[in-house]
Amino acid sequence: MYYSFGRVSYSRIEMTMTVTAITGAQVFDGRQALGVTTVLVDGGRIARIGGDAPDDAEIIDGSGATLLPGLIDAHVHTSKDALALALRFGVTTELEMQGTNTRDIRAHISEDDTVADVRSSGFAITPPGGHPSELFPEGFRPGPPAGARPAGPPPLMPFSTTPEEAVAFIPQLIERGSDYIKFMVDDGSVEGHPGLPMLDQATLNAGVAEAKKHGMLTVAHALTVDATRMAIEAGIDGLVHLFMDQPHTSEIIDLVKDAGVFVAPCVVLNASMMGITGSDLADDPRVASRLDDEWDKALRSSFGHYPQGRIEDVLATVKALSDAGVDLLAGTDVSLPLPFLGGLAHGASVHHELRYLTLAGLTPVQALRAATATTARRFGLDDRGRIAEGLRADLLLVDGDPTITISDTLNTRAVWRRGTRLAM
């Protein structure tokens, strides 16, 4: 719900100039399993699928493993250190939903194969004093460590209370390098701050319409059914949260479906809001070995603002949306390594979200699509999210077969970003 500036060190990368052939692995291409086949990587791209490995190729034996597209987290607040942590878990792209990693200032990230790639909304349109200001203790000022603030002008804070203000901010956000436009639709009731200033329908409608005039994708933060209805009425393209204030009805499912919006449920966030920690995930040695003490402590905590919520209702809503054919995206809302923003950790929580999706009743293949091809398609990331010739070689090799057992996604054997293998 804000942006992260964690302090996790990242591994060096193994530089190679040779063609790489990954052989003997089961291949899941982002949509379906292709069976055992060879994937050839050359110059940071997927050069070929199938056939024999060239004589001069570096051979990566994938026997007993599954090759996946690099995972995409559809909802984060991030920093370079957090992007490094995400990559260690096979998350090769993070989509920032409030933060500073906009297009014009992220060259140091885009060209650095030791960290995950990133796209960003910049800061969301919200009223002064609106969400997410209520999340932080008095006097707390989130921001980068001393000396780490990017060069250039300070980020644009598009506080809006009228349609005219929202409309005026859209071209400014685009000029500052926002990849999509986010709107906060939140009265604070789920966070324990009822009566929080929030966008009214007219302001939301005007902002969304203006963004669409500029060809921008629009997304909304909405944690209640009423906020969800407001966002859909405004013509939003995607919901980057799932309501948790009540069970779903056929009416709200049909409303989402008929509007053609996508939903990133962020079940891990909803669970944390209800007081459910990530301790079980933190106890997994495959996770513990990649987290420092700060992130471990955060993962074992929770937001805890909405203990009256029922995770069973959230899971049932996820299943109903899936059954209705709504595009679901895997997101986490991970941000800072702080206990009061807890239950989440970069990279690790994507794997937790995949488990929640299957617990809701999705098949492992459906869950994997939510973290790969579906997210790439809905965000217009045409160069990633699938294993296909000509696309970026953002790849994750894991022991086992997560198309059958979803928790196998944590059995990391190798990670590549643009064909460069991360030293684990």
CSV table of C-alpha atoms in Angstrom, one decimal, residues 60-282:
chain,number,residue,atom,x,y,z
A,60,ILE,CA,21.8,-26.5,-18.7
A,61,ASP,CA,20.4,-29.9,-17.7
A,62,GLY,CA,16.8,-29.4,-16.6
A,63,SER,CA,16.1,-33.0,-15.9
A,64,GLY,CA,13.5,-33.4,-13.1
A,65,ALA,CA,12.7,-29.7,-13.3
A,66,THR,CA,10.1,-27.3,-14.9
A,67,LEU,CA,11.0,-24.2,-16.8
A,68,LEU,CA,8.6,-21.3,-16.3
A,69,PRO,CA,8.4,-17.7,-17.5
A,70,GLY,CA,9.8,-15.4,-14.9
A,71,LEU,CA,7.0,-14.6,-12.5
A,72,ILE,CA,5.3,-11.2,-12.4
A,73,ASP,CA,4.0,-9.6,-9.2
A,74,ALA,CA,1.0,-7.4,-10.2
A,75,HIS,CA,1.0,-5.2,-7.1
A,76,VAL,CA,4.0,-4.0,-5.2
A,77,HIS,CA,5.7,-0.9,-3.8
A,78,THR,CA,9.3,-1.3,-4.3
A,79,SER,CA,13.0,-0.2,-4.4
A,80,LYS,CA,16.1,-1.5,-6.0
A,81,ASP,CA,17.0,-3.6,-3.0
A,82,ALA,CA,13.5,-5.1,-2.9
A,83,LEU,CA,13.7,-5.8,-6.7
A,84,ALA,CA,16.9,-7.7,-6.0
A,85,LEU,CA,15.1,-9.8,-3.3
A,86,ALA,CA,12.2,-10.4,-5.7
A,87,LEU,CA,14.5,-11.8,-8.4
A,88,ARG,CA,16.0,-14.3,-6.0
A,89,PHE,CA,12.5,-15.8,-5.8
A,90,GLY,CA,12.1,-15.9,-9.6
A,91,VAL,CA,10.0,-12.8,-9.8
A,92,THR,CA,11.5,-11.0,-12.8
A,93,THR,CA,9.0,-8.1,-13.1
A,94,GLU,CA,7.2,-6.1,-10.4
A,95,LEU,CA,4.3,-3.8,-11.1
A,96,GLU,CA,4.5,-0.8,-8.7
A,97,MET,CA,1.1,0.6,-7.7
A,98,GLN,CA,2.4,3.7,-5.8
A,99,GLY,CA,6.0,4.8,-5.9
A,100,THR,CA,8.9,6.4,-7.7
A,101,ASN,CA,10.0,3.9,-10.3
A,102,THR,CA,8.5,5.7,-13.2
A,103,ARG,CA,9.8,5.4,-16.8
A,104,ASP,CA,12.1,8.4,-16.9
A,105,ILE,CA,14.1,7.5,-13.8
A,106,ARG,CA,14.5,3.7,-13.8
A,107,ALA,CA,17.2,3.3,-16.4
A,108,HIS,CA,19.5,2.0,-13.6
A,109,ILE,CA,17.0,-0.7,-13.0
A,110,SER,CA,16.1,-1.6,-16.5
A,111,GLU,CA,19.7,-2.3,-17.4
A,112,ASP,CA,20.6,-4.1,-14.2
A,113,ASP,CA,20.2,-7.9,-14.5
A,114,THR,CA,20.8,-8.4,-10.7
A,115,VAL,CA,17.3,-7.0,-10.0
A,116,ALA,CA,13.8,-7.6,-11.2
A,117,ASP,CA,12.4,-5.2,-13.9
A,118,VAL,CA,9.7,-2.7,-12.8
A,119,ARG,CA,6.8,-0.7,-14.1
A,120,SER,CA,5.0,2.0,-12.1
A,121,SER,CA,1.9,4.1,-11.8
A,122,GLY,CA,3.8,6.8,-10.0
A,123,PHE,CA,1.6,8.1,-7.2
A,124,ALA,CA,-2.1,7.4,-7.2
A,125,ILE,CA,-4.9,10.0,-7.5
A,126,THR,CA,-6.4,10.4,-4.0
A,127,PRO,CA,-7.7,13.3,-1.9
A,128,PRO,CA,-5.4,15.1,0.5
A,129,GLY,CA,-5.4,13.0,3.7
A,130,GLY,CA,-6.8,10.1,1.9
A,131,HIS,CA,-5.5,6.5,1.7
A,132,PRO,CA,-2.7,5.5,2.3
A,133,SER,CA,-1.9,8.3,4.8
A,134,GLU,CA,-3.7,6.5,7.6
A,135,LEU,CA,-1.5,3.4,7.5
A,136,PHE,CA,1.6,5.1,9.0
A,137,PRO,CA,2.3,6.1,12.6
A,138,GLU,CA,2.3,9.8,13.4
A,139,GLY,CA,5.6,11.3,12.4
A,140,PHE,CA,6.5,8.4,10.0
A,141,ARG,CA,7.8,9.6,6.7
A,142,PRO,CA,8.3,6.8,4.1
A,143,GLY,CA,11.1,7.4,1.7
A,144,PRO,CA,14.5,6.1,0.5
A,145,PRO,CA,17.5,5.8,2.7
A,146,ALA,CA,19.7,8.9,3.0
A,147,GLY,CA,21.5,9.6,-0.2
A,148,ALA,CA,19.4,7.1,-2.2
A,149,ARG,CA,16.7,9.5,-3.5
A,150,PRO,CA,16.7,9.5,-7.3
A,151,ALA,CA,17.9,12.7,-9.1
A,152,GLY,CA,15.4,15.0,-10.6
A,153,PRO,CA,12.2,16.6,-9.4
A,154,PRO,CA,10.3,15.2,-6.4
A,155,PRO,CA,7.5,12.8,-7.3
A,156,LEU,CA,4.2,14.2,-8.4
A,157,MET,CA,1.6,13.8,-5.7
A,158,PRO,CA,-1.8,14.1,-7.6
A,159,PHE,CA,-4.1,15.0,-4.7
A,160,SER,CA,-7.5,15.6,-6.1
A,161,THR,CA,-10.9,16.6,-4.7
A,162,THR,CA,-12.7,17.8,-7.9
A,163,PRO,CA,-13.1,16.4,-11.4
A,164,GLU,CA,-11.1,19.3,-12.7
A,165,GLU,CA,-8.1,18.6,-10.5
A,166,ALA,CA,-8.1,14.9,-11.4
A,167,VAL,CA,-8.3,15.7,-15.1
A,168,ALA,CA,-5.4,18.2,-14.8
A,169,PHE,CA,-3.1,15.6,-13.2
A,170,ILE,CA,-3.5,12.9,-15.9
A,171,PRO,CA,-1.2,14.5,-18.5
A,172,GLN,CA,1.3,15.5,-15.7
A,173,LEU,CA,1.5,11.9,-14.6
A,174,ILE,CA,2.0,10.7,-18.1
A,175,GLU,CA,4.7,13.3,-18.6
A,176,ARG,CA,6.5,12.2,-15.5
A,177,GLY,CA,6.6,8.6,-16.8
A,178,SER,CA,3.7,6.8,-15.3
A,179,ASP,CA,3.1,3.5,-17.1
A,180,TYR,CA,-0.6,3.3,-16.0
A,181,ILE,CA,-2.8,5.5,-13.8
A,182,LYS,CA,-4.0,4.4,-10.4
A,183,PHE,CA,-7.0,5.7,-8.4
A,184,MET,CA,-7.6,5.2,-4.7
A,185,VAL,CA,-11.2,4.5,-3.8
A,186,ASP,CA,-11.1,4.0,-0.1
A,187,ASP,CA,-13.2,5.4,2.8
A,188,GLY,CA,-10.8,3.9,5.4
A,189,SER,CA,-13.4,1.5,6.8
A,190,VAL,CA,-11.3,-1.6,6.2
A,191,GLU,CA,-8.2,0.0,7.7
A,192,GLY,CA,-10.0,1.1,10.9
A,193,HIS,CA,-10.3,4.7,9.8
A,194,PRO,CA,-13.9,5.2,8.7
A,195,GLY,CA,-14.6,8.6,7.2
A,196,LEU,CA,-11.3,8.9,5.5
A,197,PRO,CA,-11.4,11.5,2.6
A,198,MET,CA,-12.0,9.6,-0.6
A,199,LEU,CA,-12.7,10.4,-4.3
A,200,ASP,CA,-16.3,11.0,-5.1
A,201,GLN,CA,-17.9,9.4,-8.1
A,202,ALA,CA,-17.7,12.5,-10.3
A,203,THR,CA,-14.0,13.0,-9.7
A,204,LEU,CA,-13.3,9.3,-10.3
A,205,ASN,CA,-15.3,9.3,-13.5
A,206,ALA,CA,-13.5,12.3,-14.8
A,207,GLY,CA,-10.1,11.1,-14.0
A,208,VAL,CA,-10.6,7.6,-15.6
A,209,ALA,CA,-12.2,9.1,-18.7
A,210,GLU,CA,-9.2,11.6,-19.1
A,211,ALA,CA,-6.7,8.8,-18.7
A,212,LYS,CA,-8.5,6.7,-21.4
A,213,LYS,CA,-8.4,9.7,-23.7
A,214,HIS,CA,-4.6,9.5,-23.4
A,215,GLY,CA,-4.6,5.7,-24.1
A,216,MET,CA,-3.6,4.9,-20.5
A,217,LEU,CA,-4.5,1.7,-18.6
A,218,THR,CA,-6.4,2.5,-15.4
A,219,VAL,CA,-6.4,0.6,-12.1
A,220,ALA,CA,-8.2,1.1,-8.8
A,221,HIS,CA,-7.5,0.4,-5.2
A,222,ALA,CA,-10.9,-0.8,-3.8
A,223,LEU,CA,-11.3,-2.9,-0.7
A,224,THR,CA,-15.1,-2.8,-0.3
A,225,VAL,CA,-18.0,-3.8,-2.5
A,226,ASP,CA,-19.2,-0.2,-2.7
A,227,ALA,CA,-15.7,1.0,-3.8
A,228,THR,CA,-15.6,-1.8,-6.4
A,229,ARG,CA,-19.0,-0.6,-7.8
A,230,MET,CA,-17.7,2.9,-8.0
A,231,ALA,CA,-14.6,1.9,-9.9
A,232,ILE,CA,-16.5,-0.2,-12.3
A,233,GLU,CA,-19.0,2.6,-12.9
A,234,ALA,CA,-16.1,4.9,-13.7
A,235,GLY,CA,-14.9,2.5,-16.4
A,236,ILE,CA,-11.8,1.2,-14.7
A,237,ASP,CA,-9.7,-1.4,-16.5
A,238,GLY,CA,-8.5,-3.3,-13.5
A,239,LEU,CA,-9.0,-3.8,-9.8
A,240,VAL,CA,-5.7,-4.3,-7.9
A,241,HIS,CA,-7.4,-5.5,-4.7
A,242,LEU,CA,-10.4,-7.7,-3.9
A,243,PHE,CA,-13.1,-6.5,-1.6
A,244,MET,CA,-13.1,-8.1,1.8
A,245,ASP,CA,-16.0,-6.4,3.7
A,246,GLN,CA,-18.6,-9.0,2.7
A,247,PRO,CA,-19.2,-12.2,0.9
A,248,HIS,CA,-19.7,-12.0,-2.9
A,249,THR,CA,-23.1,-12.0,-4.6
A,250,SER,CA,-23.9,-13.1,-8.1
A,251,GLU,CA,-24.7,-9.5,-8.8
A,252,ILE,CA,-21.2,-8.2,-8.0
A,253,ILE,CA,-19.5,-11.1,-9.8
A,254,ASP,CA,-21.6,-10.4,-12.9
A,255,LEU,CA,-20.8,-6.7,-12.6
A,256,VAL,CA,-17.1,-7.4,-12.7
A,257,LYS,CA,-17.4,-9.9,-15.5
A,258,ASP,CA,-19.6,-7.8,-17.7
A,259,ALA,CA,-17.2,-4.8,-17.3
A,260,GLY,CA,-14.3,-6.9,-18.6
A,261,VAL,CA,-12.0,-5.7,-15.8
A,262,PHE,CA,-9.2,-7.8,-14.4
A,263,VAL,CA,-8.7,-8.4,-10.7
A,264,ALA,CA,-5.5,-8.8,-8.7
A,265,PRO,CA,-7.0,-10.2,-5.5
A,266,CYS,CA,-3.9,-9.8,-3.4
A,267,VAL,CA,-5.2,-12.5,-1.1
A,268,VAL,CA,-2.0,-12.4,0.9
A,269,LEU,CA,-2.8,-8.8,1.7
A,270,ASN,CA,-6.4,-9.5,2.7
A,271,ALA,CA,-5.2,-12.3,4.9
A,272,SER,CA,-2.7,-9.9,6.6
A,273,MET,CA,-5.4,-7.3,7.1
A,274,MET,CA,-7.3,-10.0,8.9
A,275,GLY,CA,-4.4,-10.7,11.2
A,276,ILE,CA,-3.1,-13.8,9.4
A,277,THR,CA,0.7,-13.7,9.4
A,278,GLY,CA,3.1,-15.2,6.9
A,279,SER,CA,4.8,-17.3,9.6
A,280,ASP,CA,4.2,-20.6,7.9
A,281,LEU,CA,5.8,-19.3,4.8
A,282,ALA,CA,8.7,-17.8,6.8
